[in-house]
mmCIF file of C-alpha atoms in Angstrom:
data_model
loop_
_atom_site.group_PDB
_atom_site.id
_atom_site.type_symbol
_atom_site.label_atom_id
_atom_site.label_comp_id
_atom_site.label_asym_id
_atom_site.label_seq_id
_atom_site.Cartn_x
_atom_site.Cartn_y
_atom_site.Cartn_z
ATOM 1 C CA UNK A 156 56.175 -26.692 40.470
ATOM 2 C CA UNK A 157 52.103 -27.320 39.907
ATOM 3 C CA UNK A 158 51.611 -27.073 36.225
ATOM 4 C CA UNK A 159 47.843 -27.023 35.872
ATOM 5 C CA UNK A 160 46.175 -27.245 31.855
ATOM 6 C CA UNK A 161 43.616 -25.692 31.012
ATOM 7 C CA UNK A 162 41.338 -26.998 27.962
ATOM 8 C CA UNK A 163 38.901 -25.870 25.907
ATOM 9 C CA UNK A 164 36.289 -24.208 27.468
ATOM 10 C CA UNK A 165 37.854 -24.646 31.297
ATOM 11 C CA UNK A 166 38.916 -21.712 33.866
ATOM 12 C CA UNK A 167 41.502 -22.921 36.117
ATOM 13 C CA UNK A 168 42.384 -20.570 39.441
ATOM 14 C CA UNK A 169 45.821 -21.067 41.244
ATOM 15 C CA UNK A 170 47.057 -18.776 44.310
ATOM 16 C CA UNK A 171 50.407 -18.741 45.474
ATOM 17 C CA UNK A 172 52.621 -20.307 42.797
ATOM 18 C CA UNK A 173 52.365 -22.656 39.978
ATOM 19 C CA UNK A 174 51.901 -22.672 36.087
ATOM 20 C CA UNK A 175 49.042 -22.660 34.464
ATOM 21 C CA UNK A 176 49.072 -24.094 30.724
ATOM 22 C CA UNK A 177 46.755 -23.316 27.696
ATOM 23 C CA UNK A 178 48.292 -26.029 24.855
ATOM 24 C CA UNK A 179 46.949 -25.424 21.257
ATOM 25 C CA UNK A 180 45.568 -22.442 20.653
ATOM 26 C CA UNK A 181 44.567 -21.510 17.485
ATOM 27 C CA UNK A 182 41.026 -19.183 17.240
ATOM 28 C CA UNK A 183 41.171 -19.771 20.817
ATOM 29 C CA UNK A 184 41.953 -17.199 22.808
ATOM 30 C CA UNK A 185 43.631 -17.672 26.217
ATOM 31 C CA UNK A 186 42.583 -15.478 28.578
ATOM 32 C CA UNK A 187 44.591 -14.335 31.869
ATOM 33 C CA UNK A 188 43.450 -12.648 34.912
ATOM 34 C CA UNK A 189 45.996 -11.809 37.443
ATOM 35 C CA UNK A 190 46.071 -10.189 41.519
ATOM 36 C CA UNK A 191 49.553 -9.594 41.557
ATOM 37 C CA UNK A 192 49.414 -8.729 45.169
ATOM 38 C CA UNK A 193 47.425 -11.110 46.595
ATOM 39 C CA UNK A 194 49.064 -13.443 43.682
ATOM 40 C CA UNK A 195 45.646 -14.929 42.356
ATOM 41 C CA UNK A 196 45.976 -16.204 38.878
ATOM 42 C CA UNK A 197 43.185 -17.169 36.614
ATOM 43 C CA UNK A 198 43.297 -18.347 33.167
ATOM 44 C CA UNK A 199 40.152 -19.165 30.670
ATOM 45 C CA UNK A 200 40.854 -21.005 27.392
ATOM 46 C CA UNK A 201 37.519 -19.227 25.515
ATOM 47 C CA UNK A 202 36.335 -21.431 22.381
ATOM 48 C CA UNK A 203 33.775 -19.223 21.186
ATOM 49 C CA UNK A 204 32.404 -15.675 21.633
ATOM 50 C CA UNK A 205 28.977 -16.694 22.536
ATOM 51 C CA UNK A 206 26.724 -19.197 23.065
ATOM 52 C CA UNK A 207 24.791 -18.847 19.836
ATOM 53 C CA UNK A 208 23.045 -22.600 19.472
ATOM 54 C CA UNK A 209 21.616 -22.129 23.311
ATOM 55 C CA UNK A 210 21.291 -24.800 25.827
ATOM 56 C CA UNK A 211 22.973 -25.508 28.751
ATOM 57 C CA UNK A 212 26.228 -23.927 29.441
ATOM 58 C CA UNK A 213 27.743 -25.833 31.955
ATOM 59 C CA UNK A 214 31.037 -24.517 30.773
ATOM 60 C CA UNK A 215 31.350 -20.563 31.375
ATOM 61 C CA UNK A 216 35.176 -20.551 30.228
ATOM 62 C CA UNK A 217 34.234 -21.656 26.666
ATOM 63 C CA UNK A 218 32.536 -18.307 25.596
ATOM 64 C CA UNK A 219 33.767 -14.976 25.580
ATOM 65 C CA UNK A 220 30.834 -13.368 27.104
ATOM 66 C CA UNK A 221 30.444 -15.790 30.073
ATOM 67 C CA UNK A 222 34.206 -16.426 30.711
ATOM 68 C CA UNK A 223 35.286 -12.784 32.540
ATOM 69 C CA UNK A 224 32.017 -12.959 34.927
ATOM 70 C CA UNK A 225 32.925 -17.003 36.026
ATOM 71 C CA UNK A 226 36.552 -16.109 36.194
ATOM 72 C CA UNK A 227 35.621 -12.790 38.496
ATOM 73 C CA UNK A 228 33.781 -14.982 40.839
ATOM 74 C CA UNK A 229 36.435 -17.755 41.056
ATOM 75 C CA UNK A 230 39.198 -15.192 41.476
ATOM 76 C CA UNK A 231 37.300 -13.149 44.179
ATOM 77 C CA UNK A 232 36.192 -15.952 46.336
ATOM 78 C CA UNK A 233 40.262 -16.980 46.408
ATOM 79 C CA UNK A 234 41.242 -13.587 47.774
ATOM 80 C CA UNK A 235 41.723 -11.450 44.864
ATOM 81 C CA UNK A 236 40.120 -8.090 44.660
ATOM 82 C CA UNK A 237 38.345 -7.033 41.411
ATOM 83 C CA UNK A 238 39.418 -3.415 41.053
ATOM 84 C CA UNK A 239 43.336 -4.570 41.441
ATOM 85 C CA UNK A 240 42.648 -7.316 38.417
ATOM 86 C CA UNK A 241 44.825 -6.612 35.509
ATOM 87 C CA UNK A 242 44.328 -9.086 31.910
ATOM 88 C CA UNK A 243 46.482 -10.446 29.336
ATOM 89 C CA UNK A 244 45.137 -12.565 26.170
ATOM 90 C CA UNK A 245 46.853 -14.434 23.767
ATOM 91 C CA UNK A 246 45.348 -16.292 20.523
ATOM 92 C CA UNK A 247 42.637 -15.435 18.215
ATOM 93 C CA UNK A 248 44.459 -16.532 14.430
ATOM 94 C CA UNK A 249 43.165 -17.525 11.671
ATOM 95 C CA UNK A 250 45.483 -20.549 10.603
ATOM 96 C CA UNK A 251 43.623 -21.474 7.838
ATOM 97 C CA UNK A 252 44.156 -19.767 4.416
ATOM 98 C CA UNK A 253 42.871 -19.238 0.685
ATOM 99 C CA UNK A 254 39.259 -20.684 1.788
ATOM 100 C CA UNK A 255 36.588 -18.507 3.042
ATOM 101 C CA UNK A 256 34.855 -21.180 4.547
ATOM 102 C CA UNK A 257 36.351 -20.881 8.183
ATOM 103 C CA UNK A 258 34.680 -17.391 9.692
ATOM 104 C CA UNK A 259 37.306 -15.823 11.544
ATOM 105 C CA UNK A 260 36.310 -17.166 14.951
ATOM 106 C CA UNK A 261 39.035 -15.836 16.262
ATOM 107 C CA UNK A 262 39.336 -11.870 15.481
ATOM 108 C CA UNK A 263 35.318 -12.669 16.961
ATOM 109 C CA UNK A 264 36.442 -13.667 20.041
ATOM 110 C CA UNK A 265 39.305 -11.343 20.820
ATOM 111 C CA UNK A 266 36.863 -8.392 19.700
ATOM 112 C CA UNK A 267 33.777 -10.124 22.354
ATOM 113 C CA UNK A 268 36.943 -10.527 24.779
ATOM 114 C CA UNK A 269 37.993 -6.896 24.848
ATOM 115 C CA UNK A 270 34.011 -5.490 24.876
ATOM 116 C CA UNK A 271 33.912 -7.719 28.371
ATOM 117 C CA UNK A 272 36.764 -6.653 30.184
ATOM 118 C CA UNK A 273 36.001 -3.194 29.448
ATOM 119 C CA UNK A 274 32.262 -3.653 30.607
ATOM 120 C CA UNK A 275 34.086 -4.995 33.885
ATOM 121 C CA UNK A 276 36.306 -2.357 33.919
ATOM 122 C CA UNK A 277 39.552 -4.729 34.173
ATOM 123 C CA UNK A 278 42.153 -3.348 31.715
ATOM 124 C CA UNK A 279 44.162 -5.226 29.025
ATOM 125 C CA UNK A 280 47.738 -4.643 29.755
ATOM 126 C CA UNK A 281 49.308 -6.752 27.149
ATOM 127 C CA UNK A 282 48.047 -8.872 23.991
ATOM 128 C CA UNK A 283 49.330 -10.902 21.438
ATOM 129 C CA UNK A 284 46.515 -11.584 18.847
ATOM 130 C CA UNK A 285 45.332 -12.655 15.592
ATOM 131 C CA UNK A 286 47.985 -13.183 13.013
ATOM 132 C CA UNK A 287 48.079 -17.497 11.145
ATOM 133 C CA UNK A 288 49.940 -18.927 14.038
ATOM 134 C CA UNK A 289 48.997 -21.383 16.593
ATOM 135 C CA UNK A 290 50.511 -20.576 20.170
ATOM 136 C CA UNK A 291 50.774 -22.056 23.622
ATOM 137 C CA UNK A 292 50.399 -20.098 26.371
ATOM 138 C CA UNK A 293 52.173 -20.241 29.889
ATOM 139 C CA UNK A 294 51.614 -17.913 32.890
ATOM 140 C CA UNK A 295 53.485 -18.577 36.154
ATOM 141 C CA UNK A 296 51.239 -17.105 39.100
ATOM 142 C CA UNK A 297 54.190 -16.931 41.464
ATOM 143 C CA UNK A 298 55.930 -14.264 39.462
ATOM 144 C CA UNK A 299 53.223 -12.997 37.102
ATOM 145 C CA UNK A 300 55.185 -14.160 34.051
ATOM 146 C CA UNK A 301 53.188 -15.027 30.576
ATOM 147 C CA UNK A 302 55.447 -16.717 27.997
ATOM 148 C CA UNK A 303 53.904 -17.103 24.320
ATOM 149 C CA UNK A 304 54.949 -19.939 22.073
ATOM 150 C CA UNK A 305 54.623 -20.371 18.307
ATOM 151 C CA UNK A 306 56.544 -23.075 16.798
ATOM 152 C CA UNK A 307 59.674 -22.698 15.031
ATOM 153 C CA UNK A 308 60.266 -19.098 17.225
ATOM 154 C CA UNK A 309 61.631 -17.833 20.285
ATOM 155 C CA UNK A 310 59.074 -17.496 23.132
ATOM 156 C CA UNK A 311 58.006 -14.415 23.694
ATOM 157 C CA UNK A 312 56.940 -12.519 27.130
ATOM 158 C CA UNK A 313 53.766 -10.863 27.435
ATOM 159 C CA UNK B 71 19.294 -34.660 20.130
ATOM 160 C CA UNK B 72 19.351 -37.561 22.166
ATOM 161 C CA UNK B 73 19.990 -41.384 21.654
ATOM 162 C CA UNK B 74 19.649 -44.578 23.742
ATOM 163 C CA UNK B 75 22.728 -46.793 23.992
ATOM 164 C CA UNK B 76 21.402 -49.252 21.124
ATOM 165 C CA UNK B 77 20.585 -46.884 18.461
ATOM 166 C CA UNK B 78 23.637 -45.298 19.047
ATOM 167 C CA UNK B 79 25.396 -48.451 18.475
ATOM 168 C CA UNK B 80 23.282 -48.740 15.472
ATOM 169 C CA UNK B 81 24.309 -45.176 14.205
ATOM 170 C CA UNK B 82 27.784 -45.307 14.456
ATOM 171 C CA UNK B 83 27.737 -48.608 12.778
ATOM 172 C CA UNK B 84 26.190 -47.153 9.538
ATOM 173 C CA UNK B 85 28.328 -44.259 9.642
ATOM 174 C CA UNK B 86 31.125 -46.161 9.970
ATOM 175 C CA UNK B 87 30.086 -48.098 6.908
ATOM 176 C CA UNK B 88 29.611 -44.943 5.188
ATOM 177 C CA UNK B 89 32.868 -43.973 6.206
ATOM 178 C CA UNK B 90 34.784 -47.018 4.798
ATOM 179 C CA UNK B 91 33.166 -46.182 1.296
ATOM 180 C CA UNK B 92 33.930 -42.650 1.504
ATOM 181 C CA UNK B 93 37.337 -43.047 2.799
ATOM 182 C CA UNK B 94 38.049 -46.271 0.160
ATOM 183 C CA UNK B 95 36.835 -43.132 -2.838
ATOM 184 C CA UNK B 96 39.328 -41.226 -1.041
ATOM 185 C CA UNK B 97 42.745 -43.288 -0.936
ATOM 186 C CA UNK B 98 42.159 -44.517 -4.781
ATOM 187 C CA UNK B 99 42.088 -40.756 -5.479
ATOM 188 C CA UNK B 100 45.442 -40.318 -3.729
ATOM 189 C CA UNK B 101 46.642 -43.591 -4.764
ATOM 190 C CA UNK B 102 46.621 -42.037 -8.742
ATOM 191 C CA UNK B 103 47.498 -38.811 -7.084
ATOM 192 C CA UNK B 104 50.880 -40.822 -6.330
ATOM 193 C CA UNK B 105 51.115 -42.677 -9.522
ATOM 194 C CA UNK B 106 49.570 -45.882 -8.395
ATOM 195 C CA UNK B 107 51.388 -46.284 -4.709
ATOM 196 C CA UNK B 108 49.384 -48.972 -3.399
ATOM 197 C CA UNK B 109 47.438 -47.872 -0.307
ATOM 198 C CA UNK B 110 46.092 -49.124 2.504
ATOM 199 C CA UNK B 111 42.395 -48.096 4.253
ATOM 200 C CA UNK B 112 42.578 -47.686 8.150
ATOM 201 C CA UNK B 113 39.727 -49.251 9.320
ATOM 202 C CA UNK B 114 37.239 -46.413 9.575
ATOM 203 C CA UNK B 115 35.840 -45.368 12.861
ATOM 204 C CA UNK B 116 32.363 -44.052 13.820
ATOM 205 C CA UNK B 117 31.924 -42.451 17.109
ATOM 206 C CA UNK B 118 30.663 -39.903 19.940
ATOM 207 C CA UNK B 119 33.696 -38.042 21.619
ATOM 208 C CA UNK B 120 33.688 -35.426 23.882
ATOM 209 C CA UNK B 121 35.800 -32.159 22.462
ATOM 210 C CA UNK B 122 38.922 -32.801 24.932
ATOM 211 C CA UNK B 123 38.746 -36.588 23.925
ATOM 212 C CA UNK B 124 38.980 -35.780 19.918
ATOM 213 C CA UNK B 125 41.919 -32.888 20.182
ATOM 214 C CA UNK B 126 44.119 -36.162 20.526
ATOM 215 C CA UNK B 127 42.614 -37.674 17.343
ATOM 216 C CA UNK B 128 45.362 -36.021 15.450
ATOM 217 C CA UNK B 129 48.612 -36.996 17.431
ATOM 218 C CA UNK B 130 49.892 -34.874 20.110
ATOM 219 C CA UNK B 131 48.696 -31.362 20.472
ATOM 220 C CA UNK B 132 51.930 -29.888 19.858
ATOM 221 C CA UNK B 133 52.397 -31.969 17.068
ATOM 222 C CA UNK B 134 53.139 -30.142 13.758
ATOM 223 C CA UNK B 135 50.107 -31.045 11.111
ATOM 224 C CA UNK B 136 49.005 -30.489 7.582
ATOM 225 C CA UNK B 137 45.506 -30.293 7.037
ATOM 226 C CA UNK B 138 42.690 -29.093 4.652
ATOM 227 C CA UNK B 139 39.431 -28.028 5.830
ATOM 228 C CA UNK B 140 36.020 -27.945 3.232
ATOM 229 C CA UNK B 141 32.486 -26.774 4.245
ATOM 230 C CA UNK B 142 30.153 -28.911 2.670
ATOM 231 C CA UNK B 143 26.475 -27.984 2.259
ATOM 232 C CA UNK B 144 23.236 -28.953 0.071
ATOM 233 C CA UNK B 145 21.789 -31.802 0.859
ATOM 234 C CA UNK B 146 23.779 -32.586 4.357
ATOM 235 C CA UNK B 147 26.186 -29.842 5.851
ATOM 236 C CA UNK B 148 28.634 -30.393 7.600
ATOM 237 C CA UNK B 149 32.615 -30.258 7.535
ATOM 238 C CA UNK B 150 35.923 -32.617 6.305
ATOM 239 C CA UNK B 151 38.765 -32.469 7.377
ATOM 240 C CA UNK B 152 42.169 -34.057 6.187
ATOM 241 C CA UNK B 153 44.782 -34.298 8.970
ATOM 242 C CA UNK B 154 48.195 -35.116 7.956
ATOM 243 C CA UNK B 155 51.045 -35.782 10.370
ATOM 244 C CA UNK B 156 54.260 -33.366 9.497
ATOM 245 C CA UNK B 157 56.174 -35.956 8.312
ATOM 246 C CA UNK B 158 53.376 -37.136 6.026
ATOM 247 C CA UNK B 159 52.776 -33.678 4.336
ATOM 248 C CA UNK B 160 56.874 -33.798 3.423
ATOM 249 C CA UNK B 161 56.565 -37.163 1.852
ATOM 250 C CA UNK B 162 53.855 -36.218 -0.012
ATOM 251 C CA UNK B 163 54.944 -32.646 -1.173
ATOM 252 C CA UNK B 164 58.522 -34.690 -1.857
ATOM 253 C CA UNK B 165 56.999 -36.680 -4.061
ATOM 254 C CA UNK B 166 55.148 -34.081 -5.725
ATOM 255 C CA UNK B 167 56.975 -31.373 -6.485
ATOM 256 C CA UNK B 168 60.245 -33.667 -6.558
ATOM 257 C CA UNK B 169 61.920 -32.062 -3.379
ATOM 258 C CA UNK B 170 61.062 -32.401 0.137
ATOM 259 C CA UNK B 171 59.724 -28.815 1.286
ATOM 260 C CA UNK B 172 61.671 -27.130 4.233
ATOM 261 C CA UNK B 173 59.760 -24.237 4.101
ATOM 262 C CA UNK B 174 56.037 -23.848 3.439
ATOM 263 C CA UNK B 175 55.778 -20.968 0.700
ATOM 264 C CA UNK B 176 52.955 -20.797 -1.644
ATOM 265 C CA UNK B 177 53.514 -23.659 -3.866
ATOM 266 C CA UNK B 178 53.522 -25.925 -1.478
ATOM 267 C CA UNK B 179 50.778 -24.876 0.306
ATOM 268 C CA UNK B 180 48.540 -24.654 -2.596
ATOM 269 C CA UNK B 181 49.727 -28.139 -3.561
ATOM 270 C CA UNK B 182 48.721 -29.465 -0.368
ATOM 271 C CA UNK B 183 45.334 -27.796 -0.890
ATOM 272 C CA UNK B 184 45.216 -29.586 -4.129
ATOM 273 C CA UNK B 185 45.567 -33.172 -2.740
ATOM 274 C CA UNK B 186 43.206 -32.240 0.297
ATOM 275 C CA UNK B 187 40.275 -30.778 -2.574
ATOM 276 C CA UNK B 188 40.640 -34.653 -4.794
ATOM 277 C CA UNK B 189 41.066 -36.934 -1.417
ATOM 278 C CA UNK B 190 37.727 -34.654 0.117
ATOM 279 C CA UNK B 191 36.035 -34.177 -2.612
ATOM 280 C CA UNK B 192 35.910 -37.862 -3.619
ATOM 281 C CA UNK B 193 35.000 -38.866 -0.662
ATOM 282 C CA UNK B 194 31.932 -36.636 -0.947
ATOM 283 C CA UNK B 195 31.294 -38.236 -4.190
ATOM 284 C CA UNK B 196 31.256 -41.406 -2.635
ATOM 285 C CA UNK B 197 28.443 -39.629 0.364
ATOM 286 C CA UNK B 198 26.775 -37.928 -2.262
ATOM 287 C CA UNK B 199 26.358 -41.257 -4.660
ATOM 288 C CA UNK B 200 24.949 -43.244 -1.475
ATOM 289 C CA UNK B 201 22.416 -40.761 0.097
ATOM 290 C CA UNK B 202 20.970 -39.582 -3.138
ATOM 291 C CA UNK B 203 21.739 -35.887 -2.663
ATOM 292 C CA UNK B 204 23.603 -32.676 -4.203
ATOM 293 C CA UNK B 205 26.844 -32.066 -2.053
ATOM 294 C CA UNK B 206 28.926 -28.948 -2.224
ATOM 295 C CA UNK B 207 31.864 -28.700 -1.204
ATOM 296 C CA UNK B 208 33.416 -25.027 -0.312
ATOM 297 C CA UNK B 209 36.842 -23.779 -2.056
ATOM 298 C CA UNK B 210 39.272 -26.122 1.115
ATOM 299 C CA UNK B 211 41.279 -23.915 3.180
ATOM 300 C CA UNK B 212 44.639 -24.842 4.314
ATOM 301 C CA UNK B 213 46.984 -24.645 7.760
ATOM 302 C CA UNK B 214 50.342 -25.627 8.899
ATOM 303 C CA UNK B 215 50.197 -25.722 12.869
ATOM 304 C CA UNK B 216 50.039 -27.044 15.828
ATOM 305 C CA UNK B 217 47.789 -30.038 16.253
ATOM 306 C CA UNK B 218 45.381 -28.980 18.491
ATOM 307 C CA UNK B 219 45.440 -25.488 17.475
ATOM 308 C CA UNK B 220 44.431 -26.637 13.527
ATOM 309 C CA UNK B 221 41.569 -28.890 15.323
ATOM 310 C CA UNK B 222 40.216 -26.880 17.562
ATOM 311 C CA UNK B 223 40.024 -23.953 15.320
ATOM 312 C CA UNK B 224 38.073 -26.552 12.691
ATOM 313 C CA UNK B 225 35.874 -27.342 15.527
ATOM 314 C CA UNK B 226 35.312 -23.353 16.366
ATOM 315 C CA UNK B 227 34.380 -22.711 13.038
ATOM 316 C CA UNK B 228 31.853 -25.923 13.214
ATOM 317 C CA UNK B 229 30.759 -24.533 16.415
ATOM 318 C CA UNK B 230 29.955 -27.640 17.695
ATOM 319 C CA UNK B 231 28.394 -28.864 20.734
ATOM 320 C CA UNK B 232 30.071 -30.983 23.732
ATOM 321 C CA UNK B 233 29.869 -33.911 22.138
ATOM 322 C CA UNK B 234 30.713 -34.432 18.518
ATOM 323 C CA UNK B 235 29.913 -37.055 15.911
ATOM 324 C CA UNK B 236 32.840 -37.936 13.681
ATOM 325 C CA UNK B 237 33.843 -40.833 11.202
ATOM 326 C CA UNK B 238 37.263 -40.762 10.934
ATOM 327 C CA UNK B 239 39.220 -42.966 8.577
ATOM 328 C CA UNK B 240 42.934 -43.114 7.512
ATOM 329 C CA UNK B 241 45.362 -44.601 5.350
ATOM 330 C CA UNK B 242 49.181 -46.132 4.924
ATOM 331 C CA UNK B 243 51.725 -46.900 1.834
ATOM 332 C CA UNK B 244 53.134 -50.116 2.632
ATOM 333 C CA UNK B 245 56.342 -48.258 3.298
ATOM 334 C CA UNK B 246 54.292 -46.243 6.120
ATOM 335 C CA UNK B 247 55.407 -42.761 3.988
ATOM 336 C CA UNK B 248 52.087 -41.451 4.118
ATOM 337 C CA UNK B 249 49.728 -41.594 7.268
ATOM 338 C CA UNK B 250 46.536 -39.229 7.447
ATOM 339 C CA UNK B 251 42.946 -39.147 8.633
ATOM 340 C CA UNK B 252 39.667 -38.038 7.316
ATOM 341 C CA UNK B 253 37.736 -36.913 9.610
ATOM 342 C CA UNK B 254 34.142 -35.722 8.318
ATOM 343 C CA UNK B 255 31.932 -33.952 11.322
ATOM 344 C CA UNK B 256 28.154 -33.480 9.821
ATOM 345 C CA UNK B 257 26.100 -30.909 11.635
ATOM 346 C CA UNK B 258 24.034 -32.339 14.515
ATOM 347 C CA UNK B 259 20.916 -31.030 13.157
ATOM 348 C CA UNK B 260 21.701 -33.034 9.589
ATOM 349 C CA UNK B 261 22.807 -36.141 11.151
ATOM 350 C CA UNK B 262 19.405 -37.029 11.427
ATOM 351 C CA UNK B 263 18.790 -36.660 7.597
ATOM 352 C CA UNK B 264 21.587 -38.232 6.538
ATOM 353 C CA UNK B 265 20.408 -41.629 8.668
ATOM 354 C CA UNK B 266 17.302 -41.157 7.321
ATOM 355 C CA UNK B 267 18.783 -40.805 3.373
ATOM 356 C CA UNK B 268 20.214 -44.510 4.272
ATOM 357 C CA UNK B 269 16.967 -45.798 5.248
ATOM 358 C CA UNK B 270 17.872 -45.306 9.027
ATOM 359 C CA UNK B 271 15.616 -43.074 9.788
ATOM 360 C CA UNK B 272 12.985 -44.463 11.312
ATOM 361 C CA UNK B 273 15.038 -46.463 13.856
#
């Protein structure tokens, strides 16, 4: 079976059947958009909420508040219909403890996730967020499955 | 900010410099951390990756790390990091404490902040001594993770561009026990300044 990654900052589409793969997430959140009837999968690995230095974005998957509209677009021009998308995230931790120096990037991005898919109107049917653990996520379009990963435990479905 | 291919070149070759001084602070700090174990330096390198490129600076993704992460700002800002391998962080906390850890409670966690705050801190020194200026470093925080996960989130919390400047340096015991890297990432808009503290920055 196609197992397709997706890295920081990408969007990766697949119809049909095959994995996609978000390795290493950490404040990252991985983001998954799914047609379960006209089995379109989309996944987003989303680095930051926004793009707050400017410039060129070449790269709509690495902020929150460019990733949903990109992954819409993708999605839709593959056959999926917008009003039958349904969304699952996983990621957003804060691995690092006792200093303050790291701003919790990732509570930011799972909060600028959720204000997006509600402004698209595409619910959130299942999350596994914040918390100090790093995760890997894997979503199988064929069947809709989303397994989570956090070392040292048993996977968990979404 | 952009460069041609030569001052690049140039660039990387003075922070790499800077890097080998920093780094050399660095592993005689850990070195009477360990009770004189004799040390070796990596030699340092200096260079322009892309974000994918550098998530593999630190092993495998999946790979379980150690590392300690400090904010520095005054005169340059910027951010350290110490990356250890798993293995690494046990030898280290095993010769520490007197036990290797299998489980990461406080005390070893906090000890592993310890060793991060003298190997960081004196390799700030060593920055600090060379460009003239006040460095502070912030209190270092500490993770246990996945590879790519402890990077990336480092990186987040840098919010760096595409491309990212980074000396990275490591170090060995002769018996190969210990194996890290130091990677320090200054903020693209004081990389300039910190060229020009060394005289560079006219070029």
């Amino acid at each position: 079976m196609e197992e397709v990654f997706v890295n920081i900052g990408e969007i990766k589409v697949l119809t049909q059947e095959g994995r996609l793969v978000a390795v290493g997430l950490g404040s990252c959140v991985g983001l998954i958009l799914y047609d379960a009837l006209a089995k379109v999968g989309g996944m987003a690995h989303v680095f930051l909420p926004t793009n707050r230095k400017g410039g060129d974005n070449p790269h709509p998957g690495k902020f929150a508040d460019t990733a949903v509209a990109a992954m819409v677009e993708q999605m839709t021009a593959l056959g999926a219909q917008k009003r039958r998308l349904k969304a699952k995230m996983a990621g957003g931790s804060q691995l690092f403890s006792y200093g303050a120096s790291v701003m919790d990037v990732g509570r930011q991005n799972v909060e600028a996730l959720q204000r997006e898919l509600q402004t698209a109107g595409i619910p959130l049917v299942a999350s596994d967020v914040l918390g100090s653990r790093g995760r890997k996520l894997i979503f199988d379009v064929g069947t809709g499955q989303v397994l989570v990963f956090v070392i040292g435990q048993e996977p968990v479905e979404l | 900010m952009t460069y041609d291919r030569k001052q690049d070149e140039f660039r990387l070759d003075v922070l790499k410099e800077l890097g080998n001084i920093g780094a050399g602070h660095a592993t005689t700090a850990l070195s009477r951390l360990l009770g004189n174990k004799k040390l070796t330096l990596v030699v340092p390198q200096a260079m322009i990756v892309g974000m994918q490129e550098s998530m593999g600076l630190c092993g495998g993704p999946e790979s379980l790390v150690g590392a300690i992460y400090i904010r520095v700002s005054g005169g340059l800002c910027g951010h350290m990091a110490l990356l250890l391998p798993f293995t690494s962080v046990q030898s280290l906390l095993g010769y520490l404490l007197g036990a290797t850890p299998q489980e990461f409670s406080d005390m070893e966690l906090s000890t592993l902040q310890e060793v991060g705050n003298i190997v960081v801190t004196s390799y700030l020194n060593a920055l600090a001594e060379m460009t003239n200026t006040v460095l502070y470093p912030s209190v270092p925080a500490v993770a246990v993770d996945m590879a790519a996960a402890v990077w990336s989130s480092i990186l987040a919390g840098a919010e760096v561009a595409d491309y990212i400047t980074i000396v990275q340096t490591g170090f060995q015991t002769d018996a190969e026990i210990i194996d890290g890297t130091i990677a320090f990432i200054p903020d693209e808009e004081d990389l300039a300044k910190l060229l020009e503290a060394l005289g560079m920055g006219e070029l």
